[in-house]
Coordinates of C-alpha atoms in Angstrom, one line a residue:
Chain A
K1 CA -3.8 -27.5 3.1
A2 CA -3.5 -27.1 7.1
G3 CA -4.5 -23.8 8.3
V4 CA -2.2 -21.3 11.0
T5 CA -1.5 -23.5 14.0
Q6 CA -0.7 -22.0 17.7
T7 CA 0.4 -23.9 20.5
P8 CA -0.6 -23.9 23.5
R9 CA -4.1 -22.8 23.1
Y10 CA -4.6 -21.3 27.0
L11 CA -2.2 -20.6 29.2
I12 CA -1.9 -19.4 33.0
K13 CA 1.4 -17.8 34.3
T14 CA 1.8 -15.4 37.3
R15 CA 3.5 -11.7 37.5
G16 CA 6.9 -11.7 36.8
Q17 CA 7.3 -15.2 35.2
Q18 CA 8.1 -15.7 31.0
V19 CA 6.1 -17.4 28.3
T20 CA 7.1 -18.6 25.2
L21 CA 4.1 -18.9 22.1
S22 CA 4.3 -20.8 19.1
C23 CA 2.8 -20.4 15.7
S24 CA 3.2 -22.7 12.6
P25 CA 2.1 -21.2 9.2
I26 CA 0.6 -22.2 6.3
S27 CA 3.1 -24.2 4.3
G28 CA 4.6 -21.6 2.0
H29 CA 3.7 -19.0 3.7
R30 CA 7.1 -17.1 4.7
S31 CA 5.4 -14.1 6.4
V32 CA 4.5 -14.1 10.2
S33 CA 2.7 -11.4 11.9
W34 CA 1.8 -11.3 15.6
Y35 CA -1.2 -9.5 16.9
Q36 CA -2.4 -8.9 20.6
Q37 CA -6.1 -8.5 21.1
T38 CA -7.7 -7.4 24.2
P39 CA -11.2 -6.3 24.9
G40 CA -10.1 -2.6 25.8
Q41 CA -7.0 -2.0 23.3
G42 CA -8.4 -4.2 20.5
L43 CA -6.0 -5.8 17.4
Q44 CA -2.8 -4.5 18.1
F45 CA 0.1 -5.3 15.9
L46 CA 3.4 -6.6 17.5
F47 CA 5.7 -7.6 15.0
E48 CA 6.4 -9.2 11.7
Y49 CA 9.0 -11.9 10.3
F50 CA 9.6 -12.6 7.1
S51 CA 12.4 -15.6 6.1
E52 CA 13.9 -15.2 9.7
T53 CA 13.9 -11.6 10.1
Q54 CA 12.1 -9.4 11.6
R55 CA 11.0 -6.9 9.1
N56 CA 8.4 -4.7 11.2
K57 CA 7.3 -3.8 14.7
G58 CA 4.7 -2.6 16.7
N59 CA 5.0 0.0 19.7
F60 CA 5.6 -2.6 22.4
P61 CA 8.1 -2.7 24.7
G62 CA 11.7 -4.8 24.5
R63 CA 9.8 -7.6 26.7
F64 CA 7.9 -8.9 24.1
S65 CA 10.2 -10.5 21.5
G66 CA 10.1 -13.1 18.9
R67 CA 11.8 -15.3 16.4
Q68 CA 11.6 -17.4 13.1
F69 CA 13.1 -20.4 12.4
S70 CA 14.0 -21.7 8.7
N71 CA 10.9 -23.4 8.7
S72 CA 8.8 -20.4 9.1
R73 CA 7.7 -21.3 12.5
S74 CA 7.6 -18.3 14.7
E75 CA 7.8 -18.0 18.3
M76 CA 7.1 -15.2 20.2
N77 CA 8.2 -14.3 23.9
V78 CA 7.1 -12.3 26.8
S79 CA 9.6 -11.8 29.7
T80 CA 8.7 -10.5 33.0
L81 CA 4.8 -10.9 32.6
E82 CA 2.5 -7.8 33.6
L83 CA -1.3 -8.2 34.4
G84 CA -1.8 -6.1 31.6
D85 CA -0.6 -8.8 28.9
S86 CA -3.4 -10.8 29.6
A87 CA -4.6 -11.1 26.0
L88 CA -5.5 -13.3 22.9
Y89 CA -2.3 -13.6 21.1
L90 CA -3.0 -14.4 17.5
C91 CA -0.5 -15.2 14.8
A92 CA -1.3 -14.8 11.2
S93 CA 0.9 -16.0 7.9
S94 CA 0.5 -14.7 4.3
L95 CA 2.0 -15.6 1.4
E96 CA 4.0 -12.7 -0.2
V97 CA 3.5 -13.0 -4.4
A98 CA 6.1 -10.2 -5.0
P99 CA 7.8 -7.4 -2.7
G100 CA 5.4 -5.4 -1.5
Q101 CA 2.4 -7.5 -2.7
G102 CA 1.5 -10.1 -0.1
G103 CA -1.6 -12.4 -0.7
E104 CA -4.4 -12.7 2.2
Q105 CA -3.5 -13.1 5.9
F106 CA -4.9 -15.6 7.4
F107 CA -4.9 -16.0 11.3
G108 CA -4.5 -18.8 13.7
P109 CA -6.9 -19.8 16.8
G110 CA -4.8 -17.7 19.2
T111 CA -3.3 -18.5 22.5
R112 CA -5.1 -17.1 25.4
L113 CA -3.0 -15.9 28.1
T114 CA -4.1 -15.0 31.4
V115 CA -1.2 -13.4 33.6
L116 CA -2.5 -14.1 37.8
Chain B
G1 CA 2.2 6.2 13.7
E2 CA -1.1 5.6 11.6
N3 CA -4.5 5.9 13.5
V4 CA -7.9 4.0 12.4
E5 CA -10.9 5.1 13.5
Q6 CA -14.0 2.8 13.2
H7 CA -17.9 3.8 13.4
P8 CA -20.3 2.6 14.8
S9 CA -19.1 0.5 17.4
T10 CA -22.8 -1.3 17.5
L11 CA -25.0 -1.7 14.6
S12 CA -28.4 -3.5 14.8
V13 CA -30.2 -4.3 11.5
Q14 CA -32.8 -6.3 10.3
E15 CA -32.5 -9.3 8.1
G16 CA -32.6 -8.2 4.5
D17 CA -31.5 -4.4 5.5
S18 CA -28.2 -3.0 4.4
A19 CA -25.2 -2.2 6.7
V20 CA -22.7 0.4 6.3
I21 CA -19.6 0.9 8.8
K22 CA -17.0 3.5 8.0
C23 CA -13.0 3.6 8.9
T24 CA -10.6 6.7 8.6
Y25 CA -7.2 6.8 8.4
S26 CA -4.7 9.5 9.4
D27 CA -1.5 8.5 7.2
S28 CA -1.9 9.0 3.7
A29 CA 1.0 6.7 3.1
S30 CA -1.5 4.0 3.7
N31 CA -1.8 1.8 0.6
Y32 CA -3.9 -1.5 1.7
F33 CA -6.8 -1.8 3.7
P34 CA -8.5 -5.1 4.6
W35 CA -11.7 -6.1 6.4
Y36 CA -11.9 -8.9 8.4
K37 CA -14.6 -10.6 10.5
Q38 CA -14.5 -12.4 13.6
E39 CA -17.6 -14.1 14.9
L40 CA -17.5 -15.1 18.7
G41 CA -14.8 -17.4 19.8
K42 CA -13.6 -17.8 16.6
R43 CA -10.0 -16.1 14.5
P44 CA -10.5 -13.1 12.8
Q45 CA -11.2 -13.9 8.6
L46 CA -10.8 -11.8 5.7
I47 CA -13.5 -10.8 4.1
I48 CA -12.6 -8.3 1.5
D49 CA -10.0 -6.0 0.9
I50 CA -9.2 -2.7 -1.2
R51 CA -5.6 -1.4 -2.4
S52 CA -4.8 2.3 -2.7
N53 CA -5.2 2.1 -6.6
V54 CA -8.7 0.8 -6.6
G55 CA -12.0 2.9 -5.6
E56 CA -14.2 0.4 -4.9
K57 CA -14.3 -3.3 -4.9
K58 CA -17.3 -5.8 -4.7
D59 CA -18.0 -9.3 -4.1
Q60 CA -21.2 -10.5 -3.8
R61 CA -23.3 -8.7 -1.1
I62 CA -20.0 -7.2 0.3
A63 CA -18.5 -4.1 -1.2
V64 CA -15.9 -1.4 0.1
T65 CA -15.2 2.2 -1.5
L66 CA -11.9 3.9 -0.7
N67 CA -11.8 7.6 -0.9
K68 CA -8.1 8.7 -0.7
T69 CA -8.8 12.5 -0.4
A70 CA -10.6 12.3 2.4
K71 CA -8.9 9.4 3.9
H72 CA -11.8 6.9 4.7
F73 CA -12.9 3.8 3.4
S74 CA -16.2 1.8 3.9
L75 CA -17.9 -1.2 4.3
H76 CA -21.2 -2.3 2.5
I77 CA -23.1 -5.2 3.4
T78 CA -26.2 -5.9 1.6
E79 CA -29.3 -8.2 2.1
T80 CA -28.4 -8.9 5.4
Q81 CA -28.3 -12.3 7.0
P82 CA -28.0 -13.6 10.6
E83 CA -25.0 -15.2 9.7
D84 CA -23.4 -11.4 8.9
S85 CA -23.7 -10.9 12.9
A86 CA -20.1 -10.8 14.2
V87 CA -17.3 -8.1 14.7
Y88 CA -15.8 -6.6 12.0
F89 CA -12.5 -5.1 11.7
C90 CA -11.1 -2.3 9.5
A91 CA -7.6 -2.0 9.3
A92 CA -4.9 0.2 7.3
S93 CA -1.0 -0.5 6.4
M94 CA 1.2 1.2 4.3
T95 CA 3.9 -1.8 3.6
G96 CA 1.2 -2.7 0.4
T97 CA 0.4 -5.8 2.1
A98 CA -1.2 -7.2 5.5
S99 CA 2.2 -6.7 7.3
K100 CA 2.0 -4.2 10.0
L101 CA -1.6 -3.7 10.3
T102 CA -3.4 -0.9 12.3
F103 CA -6.9 -2.2 13.5
G104 CA -9.9 -0.1 13.5
T105 CA -11.8 -0.6 17.1
G106 CA -14.3 -2.8 15.5
T107 CA -18.0 -3.1 15.0
R108 CA -20.7 -5.5 16.3
L109 CA -23.4 -6.5 14.0
Q110 CA -26.2 -7.9 14.8
V111 CA -28.7 -8.9 12.1
T112 CA -32.5 -9.2 13.6
L113 CA -34.8 -11.9 12.3

């Protein structure tokens, strides 16, 4: 079974631009979560989508948004990029065997975003 | 919101020794506690997890203990090997699943020969 994939793997943008990152979960997984990883702040939860609906949200500004498609693929968008948005963006998928009983969460390789 | 503190930030042990990493969480509603290992340049991988209705869980050389009263949980690695060298993250969630995890700041474990 193919693992979680993310595209692109590396991205360089300038301040003020916007960016869209893509995540394809493991086949059959309907839960997709996004995290931001930085040396200073560590791993921080952005949001989670389940069956095309945002189910949970972290404490990030509205510039960070996401969506999920009917095939469970997910995208996240960051508008008006700031220098501080430079980070590794990780998505993760999991199989929810029953409400509130999720399985192991599998991470993708991440997209490294550099904002100049 | 939930806050997870993790100690120590770095840990160096000799091969064959045991390593212990400790985490405390703030919200008593948290009910799912996974541990992830992240090797340099790689993605985090789940190594063990525990739910709030269990006090201890073991998987070969790795064990996790949970004290709900004190709101802390610990990772124990016995008979450490060089390939155990990595950054370890604890996390907590109130959803009962891996959704909406709050992570600790990580522990860099170095196993020396």
